[in-house]
Every structure is written in structure tokens, then in C-alpha cells.
Short mmCIF file of C-alpha atoms and ligand atoms in Angstrom, two decimals:
data_model
loop_
_atom_site.label_atom_id
_atom_site.label_comp_id
_atom_site.label_asym_id
_atom_site.label_seq_id
_atom_site.Cartn_x
_atom_site.Cartn_y
_atom_site.Cartn_z
CA UNK A 1199 8.47 46.52 21.85
CA UNK A 1200 11.66 48.47 22.43
CA UNK A 1201 15.30 48.07 21.39
CA UNK A 1202 17.97 49.26 23.89
CA UNK A 1203 21.50 50.08 22.69
CA UNK A 1204 24.12 50.95 25.25
CA UNK A 1205 26.56 53.67 24.65
CA UNK A 1206 29.73 53.98 26.75
CA UNK A 1207 33.31 53.50 26.91
CA UNK A 1208 36.57 54.31 28.76
CA UNK A 1209 36.21 57.53 30.72
CA UNK A 1210 32.53 58.10 30.29
CA UNK A 1211 29.55 56.57 31.97
CA UNK A 1212 27.33 54.23 29.97
CA UNK A 1213 23.86 55.23 29.07
CA UNK A 1214 20.95 53.71 27.01
CA UNK A 1215 19.46 54.68 23.71
CA UNK A 1216 15.92 53.35 23.81
CA UNK A 1217 14.27 52.96 20.36
CA UNK A 1218 10.59 52.15 20.16
CA UNK A 1219 7.04 53.36 19.82
CA UNK A 1220 5.09 55.44 22.36
CA UNK A 1221 8.13 56.45 24.27
CA UNK A 1222 7.12 60.17 24.53
CA UNK A 1223 4.11 59.04 26.72
CA UNK A 1224 6.36 56.80 28.79
CA UNK A 1225 9.14 59.29 29.34
CA UNK A 1226 8.01 60.16 32.94
CA UNK A 1227 8.96 56.91 34.58
CA UNK A 1228 12.24 56.65 32.66
CA UNK A 1229 13.31 60.26 33.47
CA UNK A 1230 12.11 59.93 37.09
CA UNK A 1231 14.41 56.93 37.52
CA UNK A 1232 17.29 59.34 37.24
CA UNK A 1233 16.05 61.10 40.44
CA UNK A 1234 16.41 64.80 39.39
CA UNK A 1235 15.08 67.53 41.59
CA UNK A 1236 13.29 68.90 38.52
CA UNK A 1237 13.05 68.03 34.80
CA UNK A 1238 12.98 71.14 32.65
CA UNK A 1239 12.10 70.79 28.87
CA UNK A 1240 13.99 72.73 26.16
CA UNK A 1241 12.33 72.59 22.84
CA UNK A 1242 11.49 74.58 19.79
CA UNK A 1243 8.25 76.37 19.06
CA UNK A 1244 7.16 73.86 16.36
CA UNK A 1245 7.97 70.70 18.34
CA UNK A 1246 6.56 72.10 21.60
CA UNK A 1247 3.28 72.88 19.89
CA UNK A 1248 3.07 69.20 18.65
CA UNK A 1249 4.62 67.10 21.35
CA UNK A 1250 5.31 69.36 24.32
CA UNK A 1251 2.12 68.65 26.31
CA UNK A 1252 2.59 64.91 25.87
CA UNK A 1253 6.01 64.93 27.34
CA UNK A 1254 5.19 67.54 30.03
CA UNK A 1255 2.09 65.44 31.07
CA UNK A 1256 4.32 62.27 31.14
CA UNK A 1257 6.85 63.99 33.40
CA UNK A 1258 4.22 65.48 35.77
CA UNK A 1259 2.46 62.08 35.82
CA UNK A 1260 5.64 60.58 37.21
CA UNK A 1261 5.65 63.31 40.02
CA UNK A 1262 8.28 65.50 38.45
CA UNK A 1263 8.18 69.30 38.57
CA UNK A 1264 8.72 70.68 35.11
CA UNK A 1265 8.53 73.58 32.78
CA UNK A 1266 9.19 74.48 29.13
CA UNK A 1267 11.47 77.05 27.47
CA UNK A 1268 11.19 77.22 23.62
CA UNK A 1269 13.49 78.78 21.01
CA UNK A 1270 12.48 79.47 17.42
CA UNK A 1271 12.59 76.50 15.12
CA UNK A 1272 15.67 76.28 12.77
CA UNK A 1273 19.44 76.36 12.58
CA UNK A 1274 19.58 80.01 13.55
CA UNK A 1275 18.70 79.04 17.18
CA UNK A 1276 22.16 77.41 17.50
CA UNK A 1277 23.42 80.87 18.58
CA UNK A 1278 25.00 82.70 21.47
CA UNK A 1279 21.74 84.68 21.80
CA UNK A 1280 19.47 81.64 22.22
CA UNK A 1281 22.06 79.93 24.42
CA UNK A 1282 21.98 82.92 26.66
CA UNK A 1283 18.23 83.06 26.73
CA UNK A 1284 17.90 79.33 27.62
CA UNK A 1285 20.58 79.62 30.47
CA UNK A 1286 18.94 82.72 31.76
CA UNK A 1287 15.59 80.91 31.89
CA UNK A 1288 17.05 77.99 33.73
CA UNK A 1289 18.47 80.45 36.25
CA UNK A 1290 15.27 82.34 36.58
CA UNK A 1291 13.44 79.08 37.20
CA UNK A 1292 15.56 78.39 40.13
CA UNK A 1293 16.99 75.04 38.77
CA UNK A 1294 19.77 73.49 40.78
CA UNK A 1295 22.64 71.12 40.25
CA UNK A 1296 20.42 68.10 40.53
CA UNK A 1297 17.91 69.50 37.95
CA UNK A 1298 17.80 67.83 34.57
CA UNK A 1299 17.34 69.31 31.16
CA UNK A 1300 15.09 67.42 28.72
CA UNK A 1301 16.03 68.27 25.05
CA UNK A 1302 12.82 67.68 23.11
CA UNK A 1303 13.36 68.28 19.35
CA UNK A 1304 15.70 67.86 16.57
CA UNK A 1305 19.34 68.26 16.40
CA UNK A 1306 19.19 72.04 16.81
CA UNK A 1307 17.42 71.63 20.10
CA UNK A 1308 19.66 68.78 21.21
CA UNK A 1309 22.89 70.66 20.43
CA UNK A 1310 21.70 73.82 22.02
CA UNK A 1311 20.05 72.18 25.18
CA UNK A 1312 23.00 69.87 25.54
CA UNK A 1313 25.49 72.85 25.62
CA UNK A 1314 23.23 74.75 28.01
CA UNK A 1315 23.30 71.60 30.23
CA UNK A 1316 27.06 71.40 29.96
CA UNK A 1317 27.35 74.97 31.05
CA UNK A 1318 24.60 75.42 33.73
CA UNK A 1319 26.31 75.38 37.10
CA UNK A 1320 29.33 73.67 35.39
CA UNK A 1321 27.23 70.82 34.11
CA UNK A 1322 23.86 69.18 34.94
CA UNK A 1323 22.26 65.97 33.56
CA UNK A 1324 20.31 66.01 30.37
CA UNK A 1325 18.06 63.56 28.54
CA UNK A 1326 17.70 63.61 24.72
CA UNK A 1327 14.18 63.07 23.34
CA UNK A 1328 15.02 63.28 19.64
CA UNK A 1329 11.90 64.04 17.39
CA UNK A 1330 13.61 64.25 13.95
CA UNK A 1331 15.09 61.30 12.18
CA UNK A 1332 18.38 63.05 12.04
CA UNK A 1333 18.38 63.46 15.79
CA UNK A 1334 17.31 59.83 16.39
CA UNK A 1335 20.02 58.38 14.18
CA UNK A 1336 22.88 60.79 14.94
CA UNK A 1337 22.72 63.98 16.95
CA UNK A 1338 21.26 62.61 20.19
CA UNK A 1339 23.97 60.02 20.52
CA UNK A 1340 27.63 60.65 21.51
CA UNK A 1341 27.57 63.93 23.50
CA UNK A 1342 28.65 66.43 20.87
CA UNK A 1343 26.84 69.81 21.69
CA UNK A 1344 27.43 73.11 19.98
CA UNK A 1345 26.24 76.38 18.59
CA UNK A 1346 27.29 78.09 15.23
CA UNK A 1347 28.81 81.50 14.70
CA UNK A 1348 29.04 83.36 11.42
CA UNK A 1349 32.76 82.26 11.45
CA UNK A 1350 31.65 78.49 11.15
CA UNK A 1351 29.56 75.51 12.19
CA UNK A 1352 29.68 74.06 15.73
CA UNK A 1353 32.87 75.93 16.49
CA UNK A 1354 31.62 76.68 20.13
CA UNK A 1355 30.65 73.61 22.01
CA UNK A 1356 31.43 70.82 24.56
CA UNK A 1357 31.29 67.06 24.87
CA UNK A 1358 28.60 66.41 27.29
CA UNK A 1359 26.95 62.93 27.22
CA UNK A 1360 23.20 62.61 27.91
CA UNK A 1361 22.03 60.27 30.67
CA UNK A 1362 19.36 58.78 28.48
CA UNK A 1363 18.00 58.96 24.83
CA UNK A 1364 14.44 58.12 24.08
CA UNK A 1365 13.91 57.73 20.29
CA UNK A 1366 10.10 57.40 19.69
CA UNK A 1367 9.45 56.25 16.12
CA UNK A 1368 5.81 57.50 16.37
CA UNK A 1369 7.21 61.12 16.90
CA UNK A 1370 8.43 60.95 13.27
CA UNK A 1371 4.91 60.65 11.97
CA UNK A 1372 4.51 64.52 12.04
CA UNK A 1373 7.89 65.24 10.36
CA UNK A 1374 7.79 66.87 6.86
CA UNK A 1375 9.23 64.73 4.26
CA UNK A 1376 12.09 67.09 3.65
CA UNK A 1377 13.30 66.47 7.20
CA UNK A 1378 12.81 62.75 6.80
CA UNK A 1379 15.08 62.79 3.92
CA UNK A 1380 17.63 65.01 5.70
CA UNK A 1381 17.81 62.46 8.39
CA UNK A 1382 18.19 59.64 5.87
CA UNK A 1383 21.30 61.40 4.61
CA UNK A 1384 23.13 60.69 7.99
CA UNK A 1385 21.81 57.08 7.78
CA UNK A 1386 23.30 56.69 4.35
CA UNK A 1387 26.49 58.10 5.70
CA UNK A 1388 26.61 55.32 8.31
CA UNK A 1389 26.41 52.73 5.59
CA UNK A 1390 29.09 54.60 3.50
CA UNK A 1391 31.43 54.71 6.47
CA UNK A 1392 31.48 51.18 7.48
CA UNK A 1393 28.55 48.95 6.39
CA UNK A 1394 28.24 48.35 2.68
CA UNK A 1395 25.42 45.72 3.24
CA UNK A 1396 23.34 48.37 5.27
CA UNK A 1397 23.97 50.91 2.47
CA UNK A 1398 22.57 48.27 -0.09
CA UNK A 1399 19.58 47.68 2.18
CA UNK A 1400 18.80 51.42 2.37
CA UNK A 1401 18.61 51.65 -1.37
CA UNK A 1402 16.76 48.38 -1.75
CA UNK A 1403 14.29 46.66 0.80
CA UNK A 1404 14.66 49.60 3.25
CA UNK A 1405 14.09 52.48 0.73
CA UNK A 1406 10.60 53.26 1.90
CA UNK A 1407 12.18 54.79 5.09
CA UNK A 1408 13.33 57.81 3.15
CA UNK A 1409 9.59 58.44 2.54
CA UNK A 1410 8.63 57.91 6.18
CA UNK A 1411 7.72 54.18 6.39
CA UNK A 1412 7.81 53.42 10.18
CA UNK A 1413 9.08 49.91 9.94
CA UNK A 1414 12.02 50.84 7.62
CA UNK A 1415 12.69 53.82 9.72
CA UNK A 1416 12.89 51.79 12.98
CA UNK A 1417 15.41 49.42 11.39
CA UNK A 1418 17.41 52.44 10.03
CA UNK A 1419 17.44 54.09 13.45
CA UNK A 1420 18.49 50.91 15.29
CA UNK A 1421 21.32 50.09 12.87
CA UNK A 1422 22.69 53.76 12.77
CA UNK A 1423 22.62 53.96 16.57
CA UNK A 1424 24.54 50.70 16.69
CA UNK A 1425 27.22 51.96 14.38
CA UNK A 1426 27.48 55.34 16.12
CA UNK A 1427 27.53 53.80 19.54
CA UNK A 1428 30.37 51.41 18.63
CA UNK A 1429 32.52 54.29 17.13
CA UNK A 1430 31.81 56.74 20.10
CA UNK A 1431 32.52 53.93 22.65
CA UNK A 1432 35.90 53.58 21.22
CA UNK A 1433 36.69 57.28 20.83
CA UNK A 1434 34.51 59.71 22.86
CA UNK A 1435 36.35 62.79 22.10
CA UNK A 1436 37.38 62.38 18.49
CA UNK A 1437 41.06 61.61 19.14
CA UNK A 1438 40.96 59.27 16.04
CA UNK A 1439 38.31 56.91 14.71
CA UNK A 1440 35.39 59.14 15.64
CA UNK A 1441 36.40 61.52 12.94
CA UNK A 1442 35.01 58.97 10.42
CA UNK A 1443 31.54 60.03 11.45
CA UNK A 1444 32.49 63.38 9.80
CA UNK A 1445 32.34 61.88 6.36
CA UNK A 1446 30.84 64.53 4.12
CA UNK A 1447 30.99 67.17 6.82
CA UNK A 1448 34.01 69.18 5.76
CA UNK A 1449 32.46 69.94 2.51
CA UNK A 1450 29.03 70.03 3.99
CA UNK A 1451 29.77 72.47 6.82
CA UNK A 1452 31.62 74.79 4.48
CA UNK A 1453 28.51 74.95 2.27
CA UNK A 1454 26.20 75.49 5.17
CA UNK A 1455 28.45 78.39 6.52
CA UNK A 1456 28.69 80.02 3.04
CA UNK A 1457 24.87 79.82 2.82
CA UNK A 1458 24.73 81.67 6.15
CA UNK A 1459 22.99 78.58 7.84
CA UNK A 1460 19.79 79.35 6.00
CA UNK A 1461 17.06 77.26 4.52
CA UNK A 1462 18.72 76.59 1.14
CA UNK A 1463 20.35 73.44 2.48
CA UNK A 1464 19.45 71.64 5.69
CA UNK A 1465 22.36 70.00 7.49
CA UNK A 1466 21.32 66.59 6.23
CA UNK A 1467 21.19 67.81 2.65
CA UNK A 1468 24.61 69.42 3.05
CA UNK A 1469 25.99 66.13 4.34
CA UNK A 1470 24.47 64.24 1.44
CA UNK A 1471 26.08 66.52 -1.06
CA UNK A 1472 29.38 66.42 0.95
CA UNK A 1473 29.39 62.62 1.00
CA UNK A 1474 28.85 62.49 -2.75
CA UNK A 1475 31.81 65.07 -3.11
CA UNK A 1476 34.09 63.14 -0.75
CA UNK A 1477 33.60 60.03 -2.81
CA UNK A 1478 34.10 61.76 -6.15
CA UNK A 1479 37.21 63.46 -4.75
CA UNK A 1480 38.48 60.14 -3.59
CA UNK A 1481 37.93 58.62 -7.01
CA UNK A 1482 39.65 61.64 -8.60
CA UNK A 1483 42.68 60.99 -6.43
CA UNK A 1484 42.79 57.41 -7.38
CA UNK A 1485 41.89 56.30 -3.88
CA UNK A 1486 38.64 54.51 -4.73
CA UNK A 1487 36.98 53.12 -7.83
CA UNK A 1488 34.94 55.59 -9.92
CA UNK A 1489 32.09 52.88 -9.94
CA UNK A 1490 31.94 53.27 -6.04
CA UNK A 1491 31.64 57.08 -6.37
CA UNK A 1492 28.87 56.57 -8.92
CA UNK A 1493 27.12 53.98 -6.60
CA UNK A 1494 27.41 56.25 -3.59
CA UNK A 1495 25.88 59.19 -5.65
CA UNK A 1496 23.07 57.00 -7.09
CA UNK A 1497 22.13 55.83 -3.57
CA UNK A 1498 21.99 59.33 -2.23
CA UNK A 1499 20.07 60.60 -5.22
CA UNK A 1500 17.57 57.83 -4.93
CA UNK A 1501 16.42 59.39 -1.64
CA UNK A 1502 15.92 62.77 -3.50
CA UNK A 1503 18.86 64.33 -1.83
CA UNK A 1504 21.41 66.69 -3.49
CA UNK A 1505 24.60 65.27 -4.91
CA UNK A 1506 26.04 68.21 -6.93
CA UNK A 1507 26.77 71.93 -6.26
CA UNK A 1508 24.42 72.67 -9.21
CA UNK A 1509 21.64 71.37 -7.02
CA UNK A 1510 21.98 74.43 -4.82
CA UNK A 1511 20.82 77.79 -6.07
CA UNK A 1512 24.05 79.59 -5.45
CA UNK A 1513 27.54 80.01 -7.04
CA UNK A 1514 30.16 79.08 -4.54
CA UNK A 1515 33.65 80.42 -4.58
CA UNK A 1516 36.32 77.65 -4.48
CA UNK A 1517 38.68 79.87 -2.33
CA UNK A 1518 35.92 80.68 0.12
CA UNK A 1519 34.94 77.02 0.55
CA UNK A 1520 38.57 76.16 1.10
CA UNK A 1521 38.96 78.81 3.68
CA UNK A 1522 35.95 77.42 5.53
CA UNK A 1523 37.46 73.90 5.25
CA UNK A 1524 40.69 75.20 6.72
CA UNK A 1525 38.81 76.47 9.72
CA UNK A 1526 37.17 73.16 10.34
CA UNK A 1527 37.81 71.59 13.77
CA UNK A 1528 39.61 68.65 12.20
CA UNK A 1529 42.23 70.74 10.53
CA UNK A 1530 45.55 70.95 12.30
CA UNK A 1531 48.38 73.34 11.48
CA UNK A 1532 46.47 74.93 8.59
CA UNK A 1533 46.44 71.66 6.69
CA UNK A 1534 43.08 70.32 5.27
CA UNK A 1535 41.69 67.24 6.81
CA UNK A 1536 39.10 65.19 4.95
CA UNK A 1537 37.37 61.85 5.45
CA UNK A 1538 38.16 59.93 2.15
CA UNK A 1539 36.98 56.65 0.76
CA UNK A 1540 38.68 53.45 -0.31
CA UNK A 1541 35.26 51.88 -1.06
CA UNK A 1542 31.64 51.98 0.00
CA UNK A 1543 31.89 50.95 3.72
CA UNK A 1544 35.65 51.84 3.99
CA UNK A 1545 36.66 55.28 4.76
CA UNK A 1546 39.67 56.84 6.40
CA UNK A 1547 41.03 60.18 7.67
CA UNK A 1548 43.63 62.07 5.56
CA UNK A 1549 45.17 64.78 7.70
CA UNK A 1550 47.26 66.22 4.89
CA UNK A 1551 44.96 66.86 1.87
CA UNK A 1552 46.53 68.74 -0.97
CA UNK A 1553 44.70 72.08 -1.04
CA UNK A 1554 45.45 72.64 -4.73
CA UNK A 1555 43.95 69.25 -5.58
CA UNK A 1556 40.82 70.35 -3.63
CA UNK A 1557 40.71 73.75 -5.39
CA UNK A 1558 40.97 72.03 -8.80
CA UNK A 1559 38.22 69.52 -7.83
CA UNK A 1560 35.94 72.27 -6.54
CA UNK A 1561 36.21 74.17 -9.82
CA UNK A 1562 35.41 70.94 -11.78
CA UNK A 1563 32.40 70.55 -9.59
CA UNK A 1564 31.13 74.05 -10.57
CA UNK A 1565 32.75 76.41 -8.06
CA UNK A 1566 33.98 79.70 -9.20
CA UNK A 1567 37.79 79.99 -9.60
N1 NAD B 127 25.64 66.63 17.93
C1 NAD B 127 25.76 65.76 16.86
O1 NAD B 127 26.41 64.71 16.95
C2 NAD B 127 25.04 66.14 15.59
C3 NAD B 127 24.98 65.16 14.64
C4 NAD B 127 24.21 65.53 13.52
C5 NAD B 127 23.59 66.74 13.33
N2 NAD B 127 23.77 67.66 14.35
C6 NAD B 127 23.12 69.02 14.23
O2 NAD B 127 21.74 68.85 14.14
C7 NAD B 127 21.17 69.92 13.45
C8 NAD B 127 20.09 69.48 12.46
O3 NAD B 127 19.19 68.74 13.25
P1 NAD B 127 17.72 68.46 12.53
O4 NAD B 127 17.99 68.04 11.17
O5 NAD B 127 17.01 67.57 13.39
O6 NAD B 127 17.18 69.90 12.35
P2 NAD B 127 16.09 70.76 13.37
O7 NAD B 127 16.37 70.50 14.79
O8 NAD B 127 16.17 72.13 12.87
O9 NAD B 127 14.63 70.13 13.03
C9 NAD B 127 14.23 70.32 11.68
C10 NAD B 127 12.82 70.80 11.70
O10 NAD B 127 11.90 69.88 12.04
C11 NAD B 127 10.99 70.34 12.99
N3 NAD B 127 10.59 69.25 13.80
C12 NAD B 127 11.35 68.53 14.67
N4 NAD B 127 10.69 67.47 15.00
C13 NAD B 127 9.49 67.42 14.47
C14 NAD B 127 8.31 66.63 14.49
N5 NAD B 127 8.42 65.41 15.19
N6 NAD B 127 7.31 66.86 13.72
C15 NAD B 127 7.26 68.00 12.95
N7 NAD B 127 8.34 68.82 12.89
C16 NAD B 127 9.48 68.59 13.71
C17 NAD B 127 11.72 71.34 13.76
O11 NAD B 127 10.89 72.36 14.40
C18 NAD B 127 12.60 71.97 12.59
O12 NAD B 127 11.74 73.08 11.93
C19 NAD B 127 22.36 70.71 12.83
O13 NAD B 127 22.56 71.83 13.60
C20 NAD B 127 23.50 69.77 12.91
O14 NAD B 127 24.72 70.41 13.10
C21 NAD B 127 24.54 67.40 15.44
O1 LIG B 128 29.17 62.60 16.26
C1 LIG B 128 30.01 62.96 15.48
O2 LIG B 128 31.09 62.75 15.72
C2 LIG B 128 29.71 63.39 14.04
O3 LIG B 128 30.61 63.92 13.38
C3 LIG B 128 28.30 63.38 13.61
C4 LIG B 128 27.92 64.47 12.70
O4 LIG B 128 26.88 64.01 11.87
C5 LIG B 128 27.51 65.78 13.30
O5 LIG B 128 26.98 66.72 12.29
C6 LIG B 128 28.47 66.47 14.26
O6 LIG B 128 27.85 67.62 14.81
C7 LIG B 128 29.66 67.08 13.33
O7 LIG B 128 30.70 67.28 14.30
P1 LIG B 128 31.71 68.51 14.10
O8 LIG B 128 32.72 68.10 15.19
O9 LIG B 128 32.22 68.50 12.77
O10 LIG B 128 30.97 69.75 14.50
ZN1 ZN B 129 26.03 65.59 10.69
#
């Protein structure tokens, strides 16, 4: 059985996110229905070794001419260097404007392949085949594509919506538990943003999902995609409400950048820590009850995710973090923008956050003055 969630809105064509089991094997007919001249797979070395042949076989079985280009696994591949390598390979393979890119992998592959698809011949179609929980619940939906630079996270990118998303729950069976929990962080984020009952379910009946239980994972993927689809449908290019999906990311991206996008924190772990910080900062500013900040932290911690700077083996400088936050894409005119909380399930954008208050908060949290 599959669940289909439509994504679309004013100014961008609707597409479907299909959630189910066995979708990698069925990818051929669904991709062929888009009528590309070719369907070229972009993946990472780890995912290609596990799932590459299944998807390639499915595409060829549906009569499509295909091929595969891989990048090394990990965040470091969201780089100019790998973007150039992928684009060069697509050119060398002789792809044309009606060719289609299949992004097979986690958020790194999706963001990189999506940006390559946006740039290749000024834009070709692409299909997301997310193989991490994080990519199924978040990065494959909504059309944000990007690479990092040492100056910051996702600073170079484009909005380029996929034509189709195939989220195969069975693909998650091979995912290491650390990566399952990383994806769970973005799931928890969706509850914290706008669905308190979902947040409660994630910490109660649904909590086996954080350890990889497929039934709980499937429900978590479906509810997350529904939430993201609804927000993106209202505001494709983040003119307003979509910024709420950035809860925890202003802190989280600053931490990731300070850590050089290395292995110390995955994106999901950084978001988990960032969400806990956003709730504590909100409570400190009198915007939400301290009990809500405590509950948010407990829910995140229950999934074995970090909630405190002390959980990371590095001393952060408060000023360096603020510098990173000021360079965030949401910041305008040098003022800090944060997604803050009134309660669990009720967040808002503050475009004029007092930098001195953030500095004092970061020092309280353990950052160096
Ligand atoms: N575009 C968006 O809207 C959006 C949203 C959230 C996150 N992101 C981005 O996504 C990235 C993080 O994505 P991620 O957490 O998926 O990381 P990732 O893509 O690096 O994948 C994590 C690891 O899991 C491995 N892997 C993937 N699928 C596997 C499988 N089925 N079995 C075994 N191993 C598998 C990968 O090789 C990698 O080593 C970050 O760069 C983040 O900025 C983008
Ligand atoms: O889709 C969105 O919008 C999000 O903010 C989802 C985030 O989880 C994701 O990490 C996104 O890539 C962050 O966006 P950015 O604009 O801060 O780079
Ligand atoms: Zn994210």
C-alpha cells in the first residue's frame, strides 16, 4: 500500500510524494511516465553500493537508458568541487534538456543533484529517491537545493522542485541508527512547529521509530510530508511562513559551520540541539513557558539526540556563533532572525532579535565569552 501526498501551490507545478514499501523496485514505470530521454542516477558511494543496482535495474526494466555518477558519502560532497564533477559527467554523458536526474540518497545527494539539475542546461527535471529518514521527511520535499562553502551552510543554491518523490520505507532498513535518529530530529521539529499532538505521539506510541521500527517510521514520514507540503504549498520561496521550517537551524547551521561540516554533528543532530536552544532562548525571553522548553528538550533527548552544547566535544565562541548567525540567509540588514516559540506546536519568526540577549544566552549555555 502506498500513500500519495501532493505538493504544489501558486506559481509551481504540483508533484507527488509517494510513501510506501518496495518503491525502489517500482521506480522504473513511475519515472518512465515522465517521458525523459534518459534518466541518470546521482548517488553517493555508500548508497550506490547498497541500492544502486536495484534502481538502475528498475529504470532499465522500464526501457530507460541510464547511468550512474557517485560522489563520496558525507556533507563534504555539498561542495563546488563535487557540483562541478557531477555537471561535467552529465555533459560528458551527452544528456540533453529532456534528460532527467534521479537523486538516489540522503539529503546530501538530494541537495547536490537537485542543484546540478537546476543548473544543467538552465534546468532539467529531477526525481528524488530519498534513502535516509531525514531525506524522506524533509529534504526531498520543497525544492531547496544547495551546496555549502567554508563561509556557511547552503549559501549557494536554487529553488528547483522535483517532478516526483519516491520514499521507500524499506530503504531505511540499512540505515545506521545514528542516521535514523538524525532524521527523527527533523520529524520532532515538525511537531514542535505546528503539531503538539504529533510531538506527543513521537515521544509515546511512536517512539520506536527513533530506533528504526518501520511502521512508526512510515507514520512519521507521512505526517512530516503532510506538514511540509502544506507549508511549502503556501510559500514556495520562503517569503514568510516557510521560514518556520527553519526552527533550530539558525543555531544548528552556525554549529555545523563552526565544526567545519565534519562528523562531530550530523545536520539532524545540529537541528535537535538548535531546537532545544530555540525553546530555551524563547523561555529566557519570556515568550514561552519554561515547562514547554523542558518538555521540548525531554522529547529530543528521549531519542538520544543532543540538546546541550556540552554534548559536543568542542568549545564554541559566542561571538563566532553570532557572526555565523548574522550570515544566515534569513538575516536582513545585519539583524538576527530566529524562529522562536510561544508553545510546543506554536512558533513564529522574529526578524529583530537582540544580539546582546543571544550573546548572554550563548554564554549561559556554555559558549566562551
Ligand atoms: N533541501 C532541504 O530542504 C533540506 C532539508 C533538510 C536537510 N537538508 C540537507 O540534508 C543533508 C543531510 O542529509 P542526510 O541526513 O540524509 O545525510 P546524508 O545524505 O549525508 O546521509 C547520511 C549517511 O547515510 C548514508 N546512507 C544514505 N542512505 C542510506 C541507506 N539507505 N542505507 C545505509 N546508508 C545510507 C549516506 O551514505 C551517508 O553516509 C544536509 O546537508 C542538510 O543541509 C536539506
Ligand atoms: O525546507 C525548508 O524550508 C527548511 O528550512 C528545511 C530545513 O530542514 C533544511 O535543513 C533546509 O535546507 C534549511 O534551509 P536553509 O534555507 O536554512 O538553507
Ligand atoms: Zn534541516
